[in-house]
Amino acid sequence: MQIWQRPHYLVPDKRWRLFLWLLFLLYLSIGVSSIDVNWNRVYEGLERGLRFLEGFIRPDFTTRANDIYAGILESLTITVTSTVAGILLSLPFGMGAARNIAPKPVYLFCRAFIAVSRSMQEIIVAIFLVALFGFGSFAGFLTLTYATIGFLGKLLAEEIEGIDKKQLEAIISTGASWLQRVHIAIWPQVMPRMIGLSFYRFDINFRESAVIGIVGAGGIGATLNTAIDRYEYDSAGAVLLIIILIVMACEYLSGWIRKWVS
């Protein structure tokens, strides 16, 4: 059993540590004081927030029923297709980014690609792709696929690097090929975790589909943005409730599948 021990101080001298803490607190104070707060806007925002809360408590599913249905269906389509495509593409990148099974050139390339894909938020990628391919679900599909590759690829690589090495060494000693090593020694150890992460990414992709829809990348985000712009908070509340229910259903389903696999 490992017992946690406090790591050594990066700055051994107590006076220097105190000086650095004071410097940090001074910087934090200056940063907080430099934030421009318009209290009139804050009060107006609180009033709108109460109206939105009232609309959330009494949602309107009928006024924009067609728009909500079409937006939810498009978001689900984008989410499912981008998640599946991202999972399939993350497998080679994840295995290539694992130091213990990939050649160094492949490892460096896959690690660099994953790092780049994780360095940008989905909405930034969506704005760029909308500018390239125009408004619609195709830009949303590409955005979420790209994000899924970086997310799952990194976590899969870390899982592979943390596997039981004895199983891998035993398979290597038999003269097994690289694919046989992956199939017999690696994949059974990482599969349950990969399934759980895939459903977790599905949840993220569905929520992100609402965000990127605001910039024209398809999905329910456009309907939600229109409802908020027109102060139709009851319709916006209906959209948010549907999103919450779908995410909760996915969470329950992923938990059941993880339990079944394990």
PDB file of C-alpha atoms in Angstrom:
ATOM      1  CA  MET A   1       0.000   0.000   0.000  1.00  0.00           C
ATOM      2  CA  GLN A   2       1.443   3.349  -1.040  1.00  0.00           C
ATOM      3  CA  ILE A   3       1.268   6.213   1.449  1.00  0.00           C
ATOM      4  CA  TRP A   4       1.103   9.725   0.097  1.00  0.00           C
ATOM      5  CA  GLN A   5       4.011  11.919   1.047  1.00  0.00           C
ATOM      6  CA  ARG A   6       4.300  15.638   0.583  1.00  0.00           C
ATOM      7  CA  PRO A   7       6.647  16.408  -2.321  1.00  0.00           C
ATOM      8  CA  HIS A   8       9.727  18.539  -1.772  1.00  0.00           C
ATOM      9  CA  TYR A   9       9.289  22.268  -2.148  1.00  0.00           C
ATOM     10  CA  LEU A  10      10.319  23.680  -5.505  1.00  0.00           C
ATOM     11  CA  VAL A  11      11.692  26.713  -3.634  1.00  0.00           C
ATOM     12  CA  PRO A  12      13.520  25.493  -0.511  1.00  0.00           C
ATOM     13  CA  ASP A  13      14.028  28.929   1.064  1.00  0.00           C
ATOM     14  CA  LYS A  14      11.035  29.864   3.234  1.00  0.00           C
ATOM     15  CA  ARG A  15      11.528  33.608   2.690  1.00  0.00           C
ATOM     16  CA  TRP A  16      11.462  33.205  -1.082  1.00  0.00           C
ATOM     17  CA  ARG A  17       8.290  31.107  -0.828  1.00  0.00           C
ATOM     18  CA  LEU A  18       6.644  33.848   1.238  1.00  0.00           C
ATOM     19  CA  PHE A  19       7.777  36.473  -1.262  1.00  0.00           C
ATOM     20  CA  LEU A  20       6.355  34.476  -4.192  1.00  0.00           C
ATOM     21  CA  TRP A  21       3.035  34.005  -2.390  1.00  0.00           C
ATOM     22  CA  LEU A  22       2.807  37.747  -1.719  1.00  0.00           C
ATOM     23  CA  LEU A  23       3.677  38.443  -5.349  1.00  0.00           C
ATOM     24  CA  PHE A  24       0.946  36.058  -6.493  1.00  0.00           C
ATOM     25  CA  LEU A  25      -1.636  37.641  -4.168  1.00  0.00           C
ATOM     26  CA  LEU A  26      -0.650  41.095  -5.410  1.00  0.00           C
ATOM     27  CA  TYR A  27      -1.068  39.997  -9.019  1.00  0.00           C
ATOM     28  CA  LEU A  28      -4.424  38.388  -8.190  1.00  0.00           C
ATOM     29  CA  SER A  29      -5.639  41.574  -6.492  1.00  0.00           C
ATOM     30  CA  ILE A  30      -4.600  43.712  -9.463  1.00  0.00           C
ATOM     31  CA  GLY A  31      -6.271  41.269 -11.849  1.00  0.00           C
ATOM     32  CA  VAL A  32      -9.565  41.291  -9.933  1.00  0.00           C
ATOM     33  CA  SER A  33      -9.574  45.083  -9.623  1.00  0.00           C
ATOM     34  CA  SER A  34      -8.959  45.481 -13.362  1.00  0.00           C
ATOM     35  CA  ILE A  35     -12.164  43.626 -14.265  1.00  0.00           C
ATOM     36  CA  ASP A  36     -14.659  46.158 -15.581  1.00  0.00           C
ATOM     37  CA  VAL A  37     -18.038  45.494 -13.961  1.00  0.00           C
ATOM     38  CA  ASN A  38     -21.099  47.433 -15.109  1.00  0.00           C
ATOM     39  CA  TRP A  39     -23.458  47.026 -12.171  1.00  0.00           C
ATOM     40  CA  ASN A  40     -26.442  48.359 -14.117  1.00  0.00           C
ATOM     41  CA  ARG A  41     -25.933  45.564 -16.651  1.00  0.00           C
ATOM     42  CA  VAL A  42     -25.592  43.094 -13.782  1.00  0.00           C
ATOM     43  CA  TYR A  43     -28.974  44.112 -12.347  1.00  0.00           C
ATOM     44  CA  GLU A  44     -30.579  43.922 -15.791  1.00  0.00           C
ATOM     45  CA  GLY A  45     -29.013  40.503 -16.280  1.00  0.00           C
ATOM     46  CA  LEU A  46     -30.415  39.274 -12.979  1.00  0.00           C
ATOM     47  CA  GLU A  47     -33.891  40.352 -14.069  1.00  0.00           C
ATOM     48  CA  ARG A  48     -33.523  38.492 -17.374  1.00  0.00           C
ATOM     49  CA  GLY A  49     -32.127  35.526 -15.467  1.00  0.00           C
ATOM     50  CA  LEU A  50     -35.268  35.341 -13.339  1.00  0.00           C
ATOM     51  CA  ARG A  51     -37.411  35.457 -16.482  1.00  0.00           C
ATOM     52  CA  PHE A  52     -35.334  32.669 -17.989  1.00  0.00           C
ATOM     53  CA  LEU A  53     -35.701  30.607 -14.807  1.00  0.00           C
ATOM     54  CA  GLU A  54     -39.464  31.101 -14.999  1.00  0.00           C
ATOM     55  CA  GLY A  55     -39.419  29.905 -18.611  1.00  0.00           C
ATOM     56  CA  PHE A  56     -37.307  26.914 -17.609  1.00  0.00           C
ATOM     57  CA  ILE A  57     -39.845  25.958 -14.935  1.00  0.00           C
ATOM     58  CA  ARG A  58     -42.737  26.356 -17.411  1.00  0.00           C
ATOM     59  CA  PRO A  59     -41.239  25.298 -20.759  1.00  0.00           C
ATOM     60  CA  ASP A  60     -43.092  25.735 -24.049  1.00  0.00           C
ATOM     61  CA  PHE A  61     -42.746  22.679 -26.276  1.00  0.00           C
ATOM     62  CA  THR A  62     -45.414  23.697 -28.807  1.00  0.00           C
ATOM     63  CA  THR A  63     -44.599  27.155 -30.230  1.00  0.00           C
ATOM     64  CA  ARG A  64     -41.345  26.020 -31.834  1.00  0.00           C
ATOM     65  CA  ALA A  65     -42.148  22.308 -31.931  1.00  0.00           C
ATOM     66  CA  ASN A  66     -41.078  21.841 -35.561  1.00  0.00           C
ATOM     67  CA  ASP A  67     -37.821  23.756 -35.102  1.00  0.00           C
ATOM     68  CA  ILE A  68     -37.028  21.912 -31.875  1.00  0.00           C
ATOM     69  CA  TYR A  69     -37.742  18.511 -33.428  1.00  0.00           C
ATOM     70  CA  ALA A  70     -35.645  19.249 -36.521  1.00  0.00           C
ATOM     71  CA  GLY A  71     -32.799  20.691 -34.438  1.00  0.00           C
ATOM     72  CA  ILE A  72     -32.707  17.786 -31.982  1.00  0.00           C
ATOM     73  CA  LEU A  73     -32.786  15.265 -34.830  1.00  0.00           C
ATOM     74  CA  GLU A  74     -29.936  17.059 -36.603  1.00  0.00           C
ATOM     75  CA  SER A  75     -27.917  17.267 -33.373  1.00  0.00           C
ATOM     76  CA  LEU A  76     -28.390  13.553 -32.731  1.00  0.00           C
ATOM     77  CA  THR A  77     -27.373  12.743 -36.307  1.00  0.00           C
ATOM     78  CA  ILE A  78     -24.246  14.894 -36.044  1.00  0.00           C
ATOM     79  CA  THR A  79     -23.433  13.420 -32.633  1.00  0.00           C
ATOM     80  CA  VAL A  80     -23.805   9.762 -33.617  1.00  0.00           C
ATOM     81  CA  THR A  81     -21.941  10.023 -36.923  1.00  0.00           C
ATOM     82  CA  SER A  82     -19.101  12.165 -35.561  1.00  0.00           C
ATOM     83  CA  THR A  83     -18.680   9.957 -32.488  1.00  0.00           C
ATOM     84  CA  VAL A  84     -18.501   6.759 -34.544  1.00  0.00           C
ATOM     85  CA  ALA A  85     -16.117   8.321 -37.072  1.00  0.00           C
ATOM     86  CA  GLY A  86     -14.005   9.787 -34.271  1.00  0.00           C
ATOM     87  CA  ILE A  87     -13.785   6.437 -32.459  1.00  0.00           C
ATOM     88  CA  LEU A  88     -12.682   4.608 -35.598  1.00  0.00           C
ATOM     89  CA  LEU A  89     -10.062   7.238 -36.431  1.00  0.00           C
ATOM     90  CA  SER A  90      -8.845   7.557 -32.838  1.00  0.00           C
ATOM     91  CA  LEU A  91      -7.855   3.871 -32.705  1.00  0.00           C
ATOM     92  CA  PRO A  92      -4.846   4.169 -35.061  1.00  0.00           C
ATOM     93  CA  PHE A  93      -3.870   7.544 -33.595  1.00  0.00           C
ATOM     94  CA  GLY A  94      -4.176   6.229 -30.033  1.00  0.00           C
ATOM     95  CA  MET A  95      -2.087   3.146 -30.752  1.00  0.00           C
ATOM     96  CA  GLY A  96       0.412   5.236 -32.696  1.00  0.00           C
ATOM     97  CA  ALA A  97       0.716   7.650 -29.764  1.00  0.00           C
ATOM     98  CA  ALA A  98       1.487   4.845 -27.281  1.00  0.00           C
ATOM     99  CA  ARG A  99       5.208   4.847 -26.586  1.00  0.00           C
ATOM    100  CA  ASN A 100       5.413   1.143 -25.720  1.00  0.00           C
ATOM    101  CA  ILE A 101       4.053  -0.251 -29.014  1.00  0.00           C
ATOM    102  CA  ALA A 102       4.688   2.374 -31.713  1.00  0.00           C
ATOM    103  CA  PRO A 103       7.926   3.229 -33.566  1.00  0.00           C
ATOM    104  CA  LYS A 104       9.328   6.620 -32.603  1.00  0.00           C
ATOM    105  CA  PRO A 105       8.497   8.440 -35.899  1.00  0.00           C
ATOM    106  CA  VAL A 106       4.891   7.207 -35.730  1.00  0.00           C
ATOM    107  CA  TYR A 107       4.735   8.078 -32.041  1.00  0.00           C
ATOM    108  CA  LEU A 108       5.954  11.638 -32.625  1.00  0.00           C
ATOM    109  CA  PHE A 109       3.541  12.227 -35.520  1.00  0.00           C
ATOM    110  CA  CYS A 110       0.496  10.887 -33.657  1.00  0.00           C
ATOM    111  CA  ARG A 111       1.363  12.760 -30.474  1.00  0.00           C
ATOM    112  CA  ALA A 112       1.763  15.991 -32.430  1.00  0.00           C
ATOM    113  CA  PHE A 113      -1.582  15.523 -34.199  1.00  0.00           C
ATOM    114  CA  ILE A 114      -3.366  14.786 -30.916  1.00  0.00           C
ATOM    115  CA  ALA A 115      -1.747  17.797 -29.239  1.00  0.00           C
ATOM    116  CA  VAL A 116      -2.847  20.092 -32.074  1.00  0.00           C
ATOM    117  CA  SER A 117      -6.402  18.720 -32.077  1.00  0.00           C
ATOM    118  CA  ARG A 118      -6.684  19.275 -28.314  1.00  0.00           C
ATOM    119  CA  SER A 119      -5.261  22.787 -28.428  1.00  0.00           C
ATOM    120  CA  MET A 120      -8.376  24.386 -29.964  1.00  0.00           C
ATOM    121  CA  GLN A 121     -11.899  24.524 -28.607  1.00  0.00           C
ATOM    122  CA  GLU A 122     -14.658  23.025 -30.714  1.00  0.00           C
ATOM    123  CA  ILE A 123     -16.331  26.366 -31.368  1.00  0.00           C
ATOM    124  CA  ILE A 124     -13.098  27.814 -32.827  1.00  0.00           C
ATOM    125  CA  VAL A 125     -12.745  24.819 -35.150  1.00  0.00           C
ATOM    126  CA  ALA A 126     -16.432  25.151 -36.070  1.00  0.00           C
ATOM    127  CA  ILE A 127     -16.027  28.827 -37.020  1.00  0.00           C
ATOM    128  CA  PHE A 128     -13.093  27.921 -39.264  1.00  0.00           C
ATOM    129  CA  LEU A 129     -14.909  24.996 -40.914  1.00  0.00           C
ATOM    130  CA  VAL A 130     -18.096  27.014 -41.424  1.00  0.00           C
ATOM    131  CA  ALA A 131     -15.976  29.587 -43.247  1.00  0.00           C
ATOM    132  CA  LEU A 132     -14.549  26.792 -45.425  1.00  0.00           C
ATOM    133  CA  PHE A 133     -17.619  24.646 -46.111  1.00  0.00           C
ATOM    134  CA  GLY A 134     -20.526  26.944 -45.324  1.00  0.00           C
ATOM    135  CA  PHE A 135     -23.379  26.653 -42.860  1.00  0.00           C
ATOM    136  CA  GLY A 136     -24.836  23.245 -42.114  1.00  0.00           C
ATOM    137  CA  SER A 137     -24.317  19.925 -40.424  1.00  0.00           C
ATOM    138  CA  PHE A 138     -21.228  18.930 -42.442  1.00  0.00           C
ATOM    139  CA  ALA A 139     -19.116  21.534 -40.635  1.00  0.00           C
ATOM    140  CA  GLY A 140     -20.493  20.283 -37.320  1.00  0.00           C
ATOM    141  CA  PHE A 141     -19.718  16.675 -38.231  1.00  0.00           C
ATOM    142  CA  LEU A 142     -16.101  17.529 -39.103  1.00  0.00           C
ATOM    143  CA  THR A 143     -15.681  19.640 -35.966  1.00  0.00           C
ATOM    144  CA  LEU A 144     -16.841  16.972 -33.537  1.00  0.00           C
ATOM    145  CA  THR A 145     -15.011  14.182 -35.370  1.00  0.00           C
ATOM    146  CA  TYR A 146     -11.780  16.164 -35.129  1.00  0.00           C
ATOM    147  CA  ALA A 147     -12.334  16.816 -31.415  1.00  0.00           C
ATOM    148  CA  THR A 148     -13.193  13.166 -30.738  1.00  0.00           C
ATOM    149  CA  ILE A 149      -9.955  11.962 -32.329  1.00  0.00           C
ATOM    150  CA  GLY A 150      -7.874  14.165 -30.039  1.00  0.00           C
ATOM    151  CA  PHE A 151      -9.868  13.298 -26.916  1.00  0.00           C
ATOM    152  CA  LEU A 152     -10.047   9.526 -27.331  1.00  0.00           C
ATOM    153  CA  GLY A 153      -6.641   9.228 -28.988  1.00  0.00           C
ATOM    154  CA  LYS A 154      -4.860  10.741 -25.994  1.00  0.00           C
ATOM    155  CA  LEU A 155      -6.752   8.687 -23.414  1.00  0.00           C
ATOM    156  CA  LEU A 156      -6.356   5.472 -25.411  1.00  0.00           C
ATOM    157  CA  ALA A 157      -2.602   6.054 -25.687  1.00  0.00           C
ATOM    158  CA  GLU A 158      -2.361   6.539 -21.924  1.00  0.00           C
ATOM    159  CA  GLU A 159      -4.373   3.374 -21.310  1.00  0.00           C
ATOM    160  CA  ILE A 160      -2.098   1.355 -23.616  1.00  0.00           C
ATOM    161  CA  GLU A 161       1.022   2.723 -21.936  1.00  0.00           C
ATOM    162  CA  GLY A 162      -0.387   1.651 -18.560  1.00  0.00           C
ATOM    163  CA  ILE A 163      -1.263  -1.961 -19.455  1.00  0.00           C
ATOM    164  CA  ASP A 164       0.188  -5.017 -17.712  1.00  0.00           C
ATOM    165  CA  LYS A 165       3.535  -5.490 -19.466  1.00  0.00           C
ATOM    166  CA  LYS A 166       3.792  -9.156 -18.505  1.00  0.00           C
ATOM    167  CA  GLN A 167       0.996 -10.131 -20.885  1.00  0.00           C
ATOM    168  CA  LEU A 168       2.575  -8.177 -23.725  1.00  0.00           C
ATOM    169  CA  GLU A 169       6.021  -9.658 -23.077  1.00  0.00           C
ATOM    170  CA  ALA A 170       4.565 -13.172 -22.989  1.00  0.00           C
ATOM    171  CA  ILE A 171       2.889 -12.665 -26.375  1.00  0.00           C
ATOM    172  CA  ILE A 172       6.070 -11.165 -27.861  1.00  0.00           C
ATOM    173  CA  SER A 173       8.093 -14.171 -26.689  1.00  0.00           C
ATOM    174  CA  THR A 174       5.894 -16.457 -28.801  1.00  0.00           C
ATOM    175  CA  GLY A 175       6.831 -14.577 -31.975  1.00  0.00           C
ATOM    176  CA  ALA A 176       3.392 -13.019 -32.414  1.00  0.00           C
ATOM    177  CA  SER A 177       2.920 -10.318 -35.031  1.00  0.00           C
ATOM    178  CA  TRP A 178       2.122  -6.720 -34.137  1.00  0.00           C
ATOM    179  CA  LEU A 179      -1.585  -7.188 -34.869  1.00  0.00           C
ATOM    180  CA  GLN A 180      -1.677 -10.347 -32.746  1.00  0.00           C
ATOM    181  CA  ARG A 181      -0.086  -8.460 -29.854  1.00  0.00           C
ATOM    182  CA  VAL A 182      -2.733  -5.761 -30.113  1.00  0.00           C
ATOM    183  CA  HIS A 183      -5.595  -8.248 -30.436  1.00  0.00           C
ATOM    184  CA  ILE A 184      -4.537 -10.630 -27.655  1.00  0.00           C
ATOM    185  CA  ALA A 185      -2.511  -8.637 -25.123  1.00  0.00           C
ATOM    186  CA  ILE A 186      -3.568  -5.002 -25.487  1.00  0.00           C
ATOM    187  CA  TRP A 187      -7.162  -4.681 -26.637  1.00  0.00           C
ATOM    188  CA  PRO A 188      -8.735  -6.901 -23.908  1.00  0.00           C
ATOM    189  CA  GLN A 189      -7.104  -4.695 -21.253  1.00  0.00           C
ATOM    190  CA  VAL A 190      -8.241  -1.355 -22.683  1.00  0.00           C
ATOM    191  CA  MET A 191     -11.628  -2.285 -24.193  1.00  0.00           C
ATOM    192  CA  PRO A 192     -13.847  -1.706 -21.105  1.00  0.00           C
ATOM    193  CA  ARG A 193     -12.263   1.683 -20.499  1.00  0.00           C
ATOM    194  CA  MET A 194     -12.512   2.587 -24.186  1.00  0.00           C
ATOM    195  CA  ILE A 195     -16.228   1.784 -24.244  1.00  0.00           C
ATOM    196  CA  GLY A 196     -16.862   3.983 -21.215  1.00  0.00           C
ATOM    197  CA  LEU A 197     -14.849   6.844 -22.691  1.00  0.00           C
ATOM    198  CA  SER A 198     -16.687   6.525 -26.006  1.00  0.00           C
ATOM    199  CA  PHE A 199     -20.059   7.026 -24.326  1.00  0.00           C
ATOM    200  CA  TYR A 200     -18.630   9.879 -22.298  1.00  0.00           C
ATOM    201  CA  ARG A 201     -17.464  11.503 -25.526  1.00  0.00           C
ATOM    202  CA  PHE A 202     -20.941  10.950 -26.981  1.00  0.00           C
ATOM    203  CA  ASP A 203     -22.342  13.027 -24.107  1.00  0.00           C
ATOM    204  CA  ILE A 204     -19.786  15.750 -24.775  1.00  0.00           C
ATOM    205  CA  ASN A 205     -20.459  15.747 -28.522  1.00  0.00           C
ATOM    206  CA  PHE A 206     -24.195  16.136 -28.020  1.00  0.00           C
ATOM    207  CA  ARG A 207     -23.700  19.094 -25.693  1.00  0.00           C
ATOM    208  CA  GLU A 208     -21.115  20.612 -28.035  1.00  0.00           C
ATOM    209  CA  SER A 209     -23.477  20.194 -30.994  1.00  0.00           C
ATOM    210  CA  ALA A 210     -25.737  22.738 -29.299  1.00  0.00           C
ATOM    211  CA  VAL A 211     -22.816  25.150 -28.870  1.00  0.00           C
ATOM    212  CA  ILE A 212     -21.402  24.918 -32.399  1.00  0.00           C
ATOM    213  CA  GLY A 213     -24.908  25.267 -33.816  1.00  0.00           C
ATOM    214  CA  ILE A 214     -24.854  28.870 -32.617  1.00  0.00           C
ATOM    215  CA  VAL A 215     -22.099  29.662 -35.161  1.00  0.00           C
ATOM    216  CA  GLY A 216     -23.934  27.869 -37.987  1.00  0.00           C
ATOM    217  CA  ALA A 217     -22.532  24.340 -37.747  1.00  0.00           C
ATOM    218  CA  GLY A 218     -25.952  22.676 -37.598  1.00  0.00           C
ATOM    219  CA  GLY A 219     -27.905  21.232 -34.710  1.00  0.00           C
ATOM    220  CA  ILE A 220     -30.203  22.516 -32.019  1.00  0.00           C
ATOM    221  CA  GLY A 221     -27.929  25.447 -31.163  1.00  0.00           C
ATOM    222  CA  ALA A 222     -29.442  27.655 -33.862  1.00  0.00           C
ATOM    223  CA  THR A 223     -32.965  27.138 -32.465  1.00  0.00           C
ATOM    224  CA  LEU A 224     -31.752  27.782 -28.929  1.00  0.00           C
ATOM    225  CA  ASN A 225     -29.935  30.950 -29.982  1.00  0.00           C
ATOM    226  CA  THR A 226     -32.978  32.255 -31.872  1.00  0.00           C
ATOM    227  CA  ALA A 227     -35.253  31.631 -28.889  1.00  0.00           C
ATOM    228  CA  ILE A 228     -32.896  33.471 -26.525  1.00  0.00           C
ATOM    229  CA  ASP A 229     -32.409  36.396 -28.934  1.00  0.00           C
ATOM    230  CA  ARG A 230     -36.181  36.832 -29.142  1.00  0.00           C
ATOM    231  CA  TYR A 231     -36.559  36.496 -25.350  1.00  0.00           C
ATOM    232  CA  GLU A 232     -38.616  33.317 -25.795  1.00  0.00           C
ATOM    233  CA  TYR A 233     -37.227  31.852 -22.596  1.00  0.00           C
ATOM    234  CA  ASP A 234     -39.968  29.239 -22.326  1.00  0.00           C
ATOM    235  CA  SER A 235     -38.928  27.776 -25.700  1.00  0.00           C
ATOM    236  CA  ALA A 236     -35.256  27.976 -24.695  1.00  0.00           C
ATOM    237  CA  GLY A 237     -36.111  26.150 -21.478  1.00  0.00           C
ATOM    238  CA  ALA A 238     -37.821  23.418 -23.488  1.00  0.00           C
ATOM    239  CA  VAL A 239     -34.690  22.948 -25.616  1.00  0.00           C
ATOM    240  CA  LEU A 240     -32.442  22.780 -22.554  1.00  0.00           C
ATOM    241  CA  LEU A 241     -34.725  20.271 -20.830  1.00  0.00           C
ATOM    242  CA  ILE A 242     -34.613  17.991 -23.870  1.00  0.00           C
ATOM    243  CA  ILE A 243     -30.812  18.238 -23.967  1.00  0.00           C
ATOM    244  CA  ILE A 244     -30.604  17.371 -20.256  1.00  0.00           C
ATOM    245  CA  LEU A 245     -32.931  14.378 -20.640  1.00  0.00           C
ATOM    246  CA  ILE A 246     -30.973  12.994 -23.598  1.00  0.00           C
ATOM    247  CA  VAL A 247     -27.654  13.379 -21.764  1.00  0.00           C
ATOM    248  CA  MET A 248     -29.098  11.648 -18.680  1.00  0.00           C
ATOM    249  CA  ALA A 249     -30.391   8.784 -20.837  1.00  0.00           C
ATOM    250  CA  CYS A 250     -26.947   8.399 -22.434  1.00  0.00           C
ATOM    251  CA  GLU A 251     -25.331   8.397 -18.992  1.00  0.00           C
ATOM    252  CA  TYR A 252     -27.645   5.628 -17.785  1.00  0.00           C
ATOM    253  CA  LEU A 253     -27.095   3.603 -20.958  1.00  0.00           C
ATOM    254  CA  SER A 254     -23.305   3.963 -20.791  1.00  0.00           C
ATOM    255  CA  GLY A 255     -23.285   2.829 -17.151  1.00  0.00           C
ATOM    256  CA  TRP A 256     -25.370  -0.222 -18.010  1.00  0.00           C
ATOM    257  CA  ILE A 257     -23.128  -1.141 -20.963  1.00  0.00           C
ATOM    258  CA  ARG A 258     -19.923  -0.698 -18.916  1.00  0.00           C
ATOM    259  CA  LYS A 259     -21.347  -2.983 -16.239  1.00  0.00           C
ATOM    260  CA  TRP A 260     -22.336  -5.547 -18.889  1.00  0.00           C
ATOM    261  CA  VAL A 261     -18.883  -5.476 -20.523  1.00  0.00           C
ATOM    262  CA  SER A 262     -16.984  -5.784 -17.253  1.00  0.00           C
TER     263      SER A 262
END
